[in-house]
Amino acid sequence: MPFEVLDEWTFHVQSHAIENSTASGYVTGAHDYINFCISHNLPLDLTPLTLLHYIAFTSCYIASGMRYFTGLGHFLKGFCPDFDVNRAHSLVQAAIHGSKKIQADPVHQKLPIQLSHLSDLVKLAELSDNYNDSLFATIMSYCFYACHRSGEIIQKSKSKTDWRKVTKCYSLHFPLGYAGYHLPHHEADPFFHGTDILFTHHDIADPVDFLYKYVIKCNCLHGACLAWFIQQDGSHPTRS
């Protein structure tokens, strides 16, 4: 392999170290630090003193300042080889912990979905006889019985569809008395090894029955599709 090609491939491999959505957040952190240094007439060097001032500044205005700090290190570490050493400085670590405590928000959690909720949702979907309602009930059934997070099977937005994370139709299978598919990615699987999901029958919102009926509806409306979850208009369901 010529060295020029190897050099290009090196950059290609490095660019896949983090997700695109993560990289966009990291860019914001790097821009914020540069603007901070310029507005306060400080050098861009990532010294312990500059980091202390930046942490104190973000703690006053930005609740997610520590996320910016991570992005700062990702993009500027190459220009400051001592970044990790400076970040580990006792004063910097004290400022980080103090900032997290100051910006700490009380934990708010929604009540968990119960079988009674799932049962009511299924009844409403059956009464409406609407394709998208049936799709939503199917998604909820699968999230409930497989303990999925919605983000594992639903894309965040239409403009940022990552096909590596989309569950494919060809992975669906119906062994006797079961239904299954291949989940290509989740938070604990950063290298896309994937996980095989298998469902059994249940009395309420039976995921096996739901999947079978949904596949029939989807095939009648859209024909063969690459993605598993498709809305009535042919688009992917999103969380936005």
mmCIF file with all atom_site columns, C-alpha atoms in Angstrom, residues 90-232:
data_model
loop_
_atom_site.group_PDB
_atom_site.id
_atom_site.type_symbol
_atom_site.label_atom_id
_atom_site.label_alt_id
_atom_site.label_comp_id
_atom_site.label_asym_id
_atom_site.label_entity_id
_atom_site.label_seq_id
_atom_site.pdbx_PDB_ins_code
_atom_site.Cartn_x
_atom_site.Cartn_y
_atom_site.Cartn_z
_atom_site.occupancy
_atom_site.B_iso_or_equiv
_atom_site.pdbx_formal_charge
_atom_site.auth_seq_id
_atom_site.auth_comp_id
_atom_site.auth_asym_id
_atom_site.auth_atom_id
_atom_site.pdbx_PDB_model_num
ATOM 1   C CA . SER A 1 90  ? -5.430  18.512  41.660 1.00 0.00 ? 90  SER A CA 1
ATOM 2   C CA . LEU A 1 91  ? -6.735  22.081  41.317 1.00 0.00 ? 91  LEU A CA 1
ATOM 3   C CA . VAL A 1 92  ? -8.363  21.354  37.965 1.00 0.00 ? 92  VAL A CA 1
ATOM 4   C CA . GLN A 1 93  ? -9.999  18.205  39.323 1.00 0.00 ? 93  GLN A CA 1
ATOM 5   C CA . ALA A 1 94  ? -11.289 20.134  42.328 1.00 0.00 ? 94  ALA A CA 1
ATOM 6   C CA . ALA A 1 95  ? -12.809 22.736  39.994 1.00 0.00 ? 95  ALA A CA 1
ATOM 7   C CA . ILE A 1 96  ? -14.443 20.007  37.889 1.00 0.00 ? 96  ILE A CA 1
ATOM 8   C CA . HIS A 1 97  ? -16.038 18.358  40.919 1.00 0.00 ? 97  HIS A CA 1
ATOM 9   C CA . GLY A 1 98  ? -17.144 21.713  42.286 1.00 0.00 ? 98  GLY A CA 1
ATOM 10  C CA . SER A 1 99  ? -18.685 22.698  38.961 1.00 0.00 ? 99  SER A CA 1
ATOM 11  C CA . LYS A 1 100 ? -20.643 19.442  38.782 1.00 0.00 ? 100 LYS A CA 1
ATOM 12  C CA . LYS A 1 101 ? -22.033 20.011  42.272 1.00 0.00 ? 101 LYS A CA 1
ATOM 13  C CA . ILE A 1 102 ? -23.007 23.601  41.525 1.00 0.00 ? 102 ILE A CA 1
ATOM 14  C CA . GLN A 1 103 ? -24.727 22.664  38.283 1.00 0.00 ? 103 GLN A CA 1
ATOM 15  C CA . ALA A 1 104 ? -26.338 19.502  39.657 1.00 0.00 ? 104 ALA A CA 1
ATOM 16  C CA . ASP A 1 105 ? -30.041 19.237  38.849 1.00 0.00 ? 105 ASP A CA 1
ATOM 17  C CA . PRO A 1 106 ? -32.550 17.156  40.786 1.00 0.00 ? 106 PRO A CA 1
ATOM 18  C CA . VAL A 1 107 ? -33.318 13.824  39.188 1.00 0.00 ? 107 VAL A CA 1
ATOM 19  C CA . HIS A 1 108 ? -36.707 13.682  37.484 1.00 0.00 ? 108 HIS A CA 1
ATOM 20  C CA . GLN A 1 109 ? -37.917 10.360  36.177 1.00 0.00 ? 109 GLN A CA 1
ATOM 21  C CA . LYS A 1 110 ? -41.191 9.456   34.566 1.00 0.00 ? 110 LYS A CA 1
ATOM 22  C CA . LEU A 1 111 ? -43.148 6.602   36.047 1.00 0.00 ? 111 LEU A CA 1
ATOM 23  C CA . PRO A 1 112 ? -42.371 3.253   34.381 1.00 0.00 ? 112 PRO A CA 1
ATOM 24  C CA . ILE A 1 113 ? -44.804 1.846   31.854 1.00 0.00 ? 113 ILE A CA 1
ATOM 25  C CA . GLN A 1 114 ? -46.951 -0.909  33.314 1.00 0.00 ? 114 GLN A CA 1
ATOM 26  C CA . LEU A 1 115 ? -48.859 -3.726  31.679 1.00 0.00 ? 115 LEU A CA 1
ATOM 27  C CA . SER A 1 116 ? -52.116 -1.833  32.201 1.00 0.00 ? 116 SER A CA 1
ATOM 28  C CA . HIS A 1 117 ? -50.737 1.105   30.184 1.00 0.00 ? 117 HIS A CA 1
ATOM 29  C CA . LEU A 1 118 ? -49.594 -1.236  27.445 1.00 0.00 ? 118 LEU A CA 1
ATOM 30  C CA . SER A 1 119 ? -52.985 -2.917  27.357 1.00 0.00 ? 119 SER A CA 1
ATOM 31  C CA . ASP A 1 120 ? -54.794 0.435   26.976 1.00 0.00 ? 120 ASP A CA 1
ATOM 32  C CA . LEU A 1 121 ? -52.398 1.469   24.202 1.00 0.00 ? 121 LEU A CA 1
ATOM 33  C CA . VAL A 1 122 ? -53.069 -1.743  22.296 1.00 0.00 ? 122 VAL A CA 1
ATOM 34  C CA . LYS A 1 123 ? -56.852 -1.280  22.565 1.00 0.00 ? 123 LYS A CA 1
ATOM 35  C CA . LEU A 1 124 ? -56.615 2.277   21.207 1.00 0.00 ? 124 LEU A CA 1
ATOM 36  C CA . ALA A 1 125 ? -54.426 1.155   18.312 1.00 0.00 ? 125 ALA A CA 1
ATOM 37  C CA . GLU A 1 126 ? -56.849 -1.618  17.411 1.00 0.00 ? 126 GLU A CA 1
ATOM 38  C CA . LEU A 1 127 ? -59.828 0.744   17.554 1.00 0.00 ? 127 LEU A CA 1
ATOM 39  C CA . SER A 1 128 ? -58.190 3.333   15.310 1.00 0.00 ? 128 SER A CA 1
ATOM 40  C CA . ASP A 1 129 ? -57.077 0.731   12.738 1.00 0.00 ? 129 ASP A CA 1
ATOM 41  C CA . ASN A 1 130 ? -54.420 3.250   11.678 1.00 0.00 ? 130 ASN A CA 1
ATOM 42  C CA . TYR A 1 131 ? -51.071 2.055   10.299 1.00 0.00 ? 131 TYR A CA 1
ATOM 43  C CA . ASN A 1 132 ? -48.948 4.500   12.321 1.00 0.00 ? 132 ASN A CA 1
ATOM 44  C CA . ASP A 1 133 ? -50.895 3.737   15.509 1.00 0.00 ? 133 ASP A CA 1
ATOM 45  C CA . SER A 1 134 ? -50.228 0.050   14.952 1.00 0.00 ? 134 SER A CA 1
ATOM 46  C CA . LEU A 1 135 ? -46.554 0.818   14.351 1.00 0.00 ? 135 LEU A CA 1
ATOM 47  C CA . PHE A 1 136 ? -46.340 2.824   17.578 1.00 0.00 ? 136 PHE A CA 1
ATOM 48  C CA . ALA A 1 137 ? -48.005 0.035   19.569 1.00 0.00 ? 137 ALA A CA 1
ATOM 49  C CA . THR A 1 138 ? -45.556 -2.466  18.055 1.00 0.00 ? 138 THR A CA 1
ATOM 50  C CA . ILE A 1 139 ? -42.582 -0.294  19.018 1.00 0.00 ? 139 ILE A CA 1
ATOM 51  C CA . MET A 1 140 ? -43.892 0.099   22.574 1.00 0.00 ? 140 MET A CA 1
ATOM 52  C CA . SER A 1 141 ? -44.429 -3.639  22.890 1.00 0.00 ? 141 SER A CA 1
ATOM 53  C CA . TYR A 1 142 ? -40.882 -4.339  21.797 1.00 0.00 ? 142 TYR A CA 1
ATOM 54  C CA . CYS A 1 143 ? -39.382 -1.660  24.018 1.00 0.00 ? 143 CYS A CA 1
ATOM 55  C CA . PHE A 1 144 ? -41.308 -3.078  26.969 1.00 0.00 ? 144 PHE A CA 1
ATOM 56  C CA . TYR A 1 145 ? -40.576 -6.775  26.585 1.00 0.00 ? 145 TYR A CA 1
ATOM 57  C CA . ALA A 1 146 ? -36.998 -6.427  25.302 1.00 0.00 ? 146 ALA A CA 1
ATOM 58  C CA . CYS A 1 147 ? -36.134 -3.628  27.766 1.00 0.00 ? 147 CYS A CA 1
ATOM 59  C CA . HIS A 1 148 ? -35.107 -1.486  24.786 1.00 0.00 ? 148 HIS A CA 1
ATOM 60  C CA . ARG A 1 149 ? -34.397 2.181   25.043 1.00 0.00 ? 149 ARG A CA 1
ATOM 61  C CA . SER A 1 150 ? -36.369 3.938   22.329 1.00 0.00 ? 150 SER A CA 1
ATOM 62  C CA . GLY A 1 151 ? -33.138 5.269   20.831 1.00 0.00 ? 151 GLY A CA 1
ATOM 63  C CA . GLU A 1 152 ? -31.965 1.735   20.107 1.00 0.00 ? 152 GLU A CA 1
ATOM 64  C CA . ILE A 1 153 ? -34.649 1.146   17.486 1.00 0.00 ? 153 ILE A CA 1
ATOM 65  C CA . ILE A 1 154 ? -35.775 4.680   16.590 1.00 0.00 ? 154 ILE A CA 1
ATOM 66  C CA . GLN A 1 155 ? -33.538 7.290   14.959 1.00 0.00 ? 155 GLN A CA 1
ATOM 67  C CA . LYS A 1 156 ? -33.082 10.672  16.612 1.00 0.00 ? 156 LYS A CA 1
ATOM 68  C CA . SER A 1 157 ? -33.969 12.711  13.520 1.00 0.00 ? 157 SER A CA 1
ATOM 69  C CA . LYS A 1 158 ? -34.600 12.245  9.823  1.00 0.00 ? 158 LYS A CA 1
ATOM 70  C CA . SER A 1 159 ? -31.576 14.329  8.866  1.00 0.00 ? 159 SER A CA 1
ATOM 71  C CA . LYS A 1 160 ? -29.132 12.138  10.820 1.00 0.00 ? 160 LYS A CA 1
ATOM 72  C CA . THR A 1 161 ? -30.115 8.606   9.877  1.00 0.00 ? 161 THR A CA 1
ATOM 73  C CA . ASP A 1 162 ? -27.275 6.196   10.606 1.00 0.00 ? 162 ASP A CA 1
ATOM 74  C CA . TRP A 1 163 ? -27.916 3.014   8.636  1.00 0.00 ? 163 TRP A CA 1
ATOM 75  C CA . ARG A 1 164 ? -25.496 1.099   10.813 1.00 0.00 ? 164 ARG A CA 1
ATOM 76  C CA . LYS A 1 165 ? -27.998 1.528   13.679 1.00 0.00 ? 165 LYS A CA 1
ATOM 77  C CA . VAL A 1 166 ? -31.142 0.728   11.695 1.00 0.00 ? 166 VAL A CA 1
ATOM 78  C CA . THR A 1 167 ? -32.654 -2.705  12.335 1.00 0.00 ? 167 THR A CA 1
ATOM 79  C CA . LYS A 1 168 ? -32.916 -4.449  8.980  1.00 0.00 ? 168 LYS A CA 1
ATOM 80  C CA . CYS A 1 169 ? -35.952 -6.331  7.715  1.00 0.00 ? 169 CYS A CA 1
ATOM 81  C CA . TYR A 1 170 ? -33.872 -9.258  6.512  1.00 0.00 ? 170 TYR A CA 1
ATOM 82  C CA . SER A 1 171 ? -32.888 -10.005 10.123 1.00 0.00 ? 171 SER A CA 1
ATOM 83  C CA . LEU A 1 172 ? -36.519 -10.765 11.085 1.00 0.00 ? 172 LEU A CA 1
ATOM 84  C CA . HIS A 1 173 ? -37.341 -14.400 11.613 1.00 0.00 ? 173 HIS A CA 1
ATOM 85  C CA . PHE A 1 174 ? -40.214 -16.433 13.054 1.00 0.00 ? 174 PHE A CA 1
ATOM 86  C CA . PRO A 1 175 ? -39.036 -19.718 14.533 1.00 0.00 ? 175 PRO A CA 1
ATOM 87  C CA . LEU A 1 176 ? -41.845 -21.920 15.849 1.00 0.00 ? 176 LEU A CA 1
ATOM 88  C CA . GLY A 1 177 ? -43.634 -20.002 18.605 1.00 0.00 ? 177 GLY A CA 1
ATOM 89  C CA . TYR A 1 178 ? -41.137 -17.133 18.643 1.00 0.00 ? 178 TYR A CA 1
ATOM 90  C CA . ALA A 1 179 ? -40.179 -13.932 16.827 1.00 0.00 ? 179 ALA A CA 1
ATOM 91  C CA . GLY A 1 180 ? -36.759 -12.402 16.579 1.00 0.00 ? 180 GLY A CA 1
ATOM 92  C CA . TYR A 1 181 ? -34.469 -9.925  14.896 1.00 0.00 ? 181 TYR A CA 1
ATOM 93  C CA . HIS A 1 182 ? -30.908 -8.665  15.019 1.00 0.00 ? 182 HIS A CA 1
ATOM 94  C CA . LEU A 1 183 ? -30.350 -5.404  16.916 1.00 0.00 ? 183 LEU A CA 1
ATOM 95  C CA . PRO A 1 184 ? -27.285 -3.889  15.205 1.00 0.00 ? 184 PRO A CA 1
ATOM 96  C CA . HIS A 1 185 ? -26.294 -1.434  17.932 1.00 0.00 ? 185 HIS A CA 1
ATOM 97  C CA . HIS A 1 186 ? -26.915 -0.209  21.473 1.00 0.00 ? 186 HIS A CA 1
ATOM 98  C CA . GLU A 1 187 ? -25.069 1.946   24.001 1.00 0.00 ? 187 GLU A CA 1
ATOM 99  C CA . ALA A 1 188 ? -23.097 -0.966  25.445 1.00 0.00 ? 188 ALA A CA 1
ATOM 100 C CA . ASP A 1 189 ? -22.050 -2.089  21.948 1.00 0.00 ? 189 ASP A CA 1
ATOM 101 C CA . PRO A 1 190 ? -19.866 0.687   20.461 1.00 0.00 ? 190 PRO A CA 1
ATOM 102 C CA . PHE A 1 191 ? -18.293 -1.641  17.874 1.00 0.00 ? 191 PHE A CA 1
ATOM 103 C CA . PHE A 1 192 ? -21.573 -2.763  16.238 1.00 0.00 ? 192 PHE A CA 1
ATOM 104 C CA . HIS A 1 193 ? -21.312 -6.450  17.056 1.00 0.00 ? 193 HIS A CA 1
ATOM 105 C CA . GLY A 1 194 ? -25.082 -6.498  17.432 1.00 0.00 ? 194 GLY A CA 1
ATOM 106 C CA . THR A 1 195 ? -27.415 -8.585  19.576 1.00 0.00 ? 195 THR A CA 1
ATOM 107 C CA . ASP A 1 196 ? -29.952 -11.232 18.591 1.00 0.00 ? 196 ASP A CA 1
ATOM 108 C CA . ILE A 1 197 ? -33.349 -10.535 20.184 1.00 0.00 ? 197 ILE A CA 1
ATOM 109 C CA . LEU A 1 198 ? -35.882 -13.337 20.613 1.00 0.00 ? 198 LEU A CA 1
ATOM 110 C CA . PHE A 1 199 ? -39.461 -12.916 21.872 1.00 0.00 ? 199 PHE A CA 1
ATOM 111 C CA . THR A 1 200 ? -41.917 -15.407 23.279 1.00 0.00 ? 200 THR A CA 1
ATOM 112 C CA . HIS A 1 201 ? -45.689 -15.099 23.431 1.00 0.00 ? 201 HIS A CA 1
ATOM 113 C CA . HIS A 1 202 ? -47.289 -12.902 26.111 1.00 0.00 ? 202 HIS A CA 1
ATOM 114 C CA . ASP A 1 203 ? -50.904 -12.402 27.118 1.00 0.00 ? 203 ASP A CA 1
ATOM 115 C CA . ILE A 1 204 ? -50.799 -8.587  26.883 1.00 0.00 ? 204 ILE A CA 1
ATOM 116 C CA . ALA A 1 205 ? -49.479 -6.804  23.771 1.00 0.00 ? 205 ALA A CA 1
ATOM 117 C CA . ASP A 1 206 ? -48.008 -10.049 22.487 1.00 0.00 ? 206 ASP A CA 1
ATOM 118 C CA . PRO A 1 207 ? -44.796 -9.018  20.673 1.00 0.00 ? 207 PRO A CA 1
ATOM 119 C CA . VAL A 1 208 ? -44.827 -12.131 18.466 1.00 0.00 ? 208 VAL A CA 1
ATOM 120 C CA . ASP A 1 209 ? -48.347 -11.431 17.237 1.00 0.00 ? 209 ASP A CA 1
ATOM 121 C CA . PHE A 1 210 ? -47.634 -7.709  16.866 1.00 0.00 ? 210 PHE A CA 1
ATOM 122 C CA . LEU A 1 211 ? -44.567 -8.275  14.741 1.00 0.00 ? 211 LEU A CA 1
ATOM 123 C CA . TYR A 1 212 ? -46.310 -10.776 12.488 1.00 0.00 ? 212 TYR A CA 1
ATOM 124 C CA . LYS A 1 213 ? -49.253 -8.444  11.858 1.00 0.00 ? 213 LYS A CA 1
ATOM 125 C CA . TYR A 1 214 ? -47.017 -5.412  11.379 1.00 0.00 ? 214 TYR A CA 1
ATOM 126 C CA . VAL A 1 215 ? -44.839 -7.194  8.813  1.00 0.00 ? 215 VAL A CA 1
ATOM 127 C CA . ILE A 1 216 ? -47.942 -8.100  6.788  1.00 0.00 ? 216 ILE A CA 1
ATOM 128 C CA . LYS A 1 217 ? -49.188 -4.486  6.866  1.00 0.00 ? 217 LYS A CA 1
ATOM 129 C CA . CYS A 1 218 ? -45.764 -3.099  5.998  1.00 0.00 ? 218 CYS A CA 1
ATOM 130 C CA . ASN A 1 219 ? -45.265 -5.475  3.073  1.00 0.00 ? 219 ASN A CA 1
ATOM 131 C CA . CYS A 1 220 ? -48.738 -4.734  1.687  1.00 0.00 ? 220 CYS A CA 1
ATOM 132 C CA . LEU A 1 221 ? -48.152 -0.986  1.859  1.00 0.00 ? 221 LEU A CA 1
ATOM 133 C CA . HIS A 1 222 ? -44.462 -0.624  1.021  1.00 0.00 ? 222 HIS A CA 1
ATOM 134 C CA . GLY A 1 223 ? -43.320 -3.952  -0.401 1.00 0.00 ? 223 GLY A CA 1
ATOM 135 C CA . ALA A 1 224 ? -39.775 -5.049  0.323  1.00 0.00 ? 224 ALA A CA 1
ATOM 136 C CA . CYS A 1 225 ? -37.974 -2.533  2.557  1.00 0.00 ? 225 CYS A CA 1
ATOM 137 C CA . LEU A 1 226 ? -34.475 -2.437  3.989  1.00 0.00 ? 226 LEU A CA 1
ATOM 138 C CA . ALA A 1 227 ? -35.495 -0.850  7.293  1.00 0.00 ? 227 ALA A CA 1
ATOM 139 C CA . TRP A 1 228 ? -37.756 -2.633  9.723  1.00 0.00 ? 228 TRP A CA 1
ATOM 140 C CA . PHE A 1 229 ? -39.799 0.288   11.076 1.00 0.00 ? 229 PHE A CA 1
ATOM 141 C CA . ILE A 1 230 ? -41.397 2.371   8.317  1.00 0.00 ? 230 ILE A CA 1
ATOM 142 C CA . GLN A 1 231 ? -44.223 4.891   8.743  1.00 0.00 ? 231 GLN A CA 1
ATOM 143 C CA . GLN A 1 232 ? -47.227 5.075   6.461  1.00 0.00 ? 232 GLN A CA 1
#
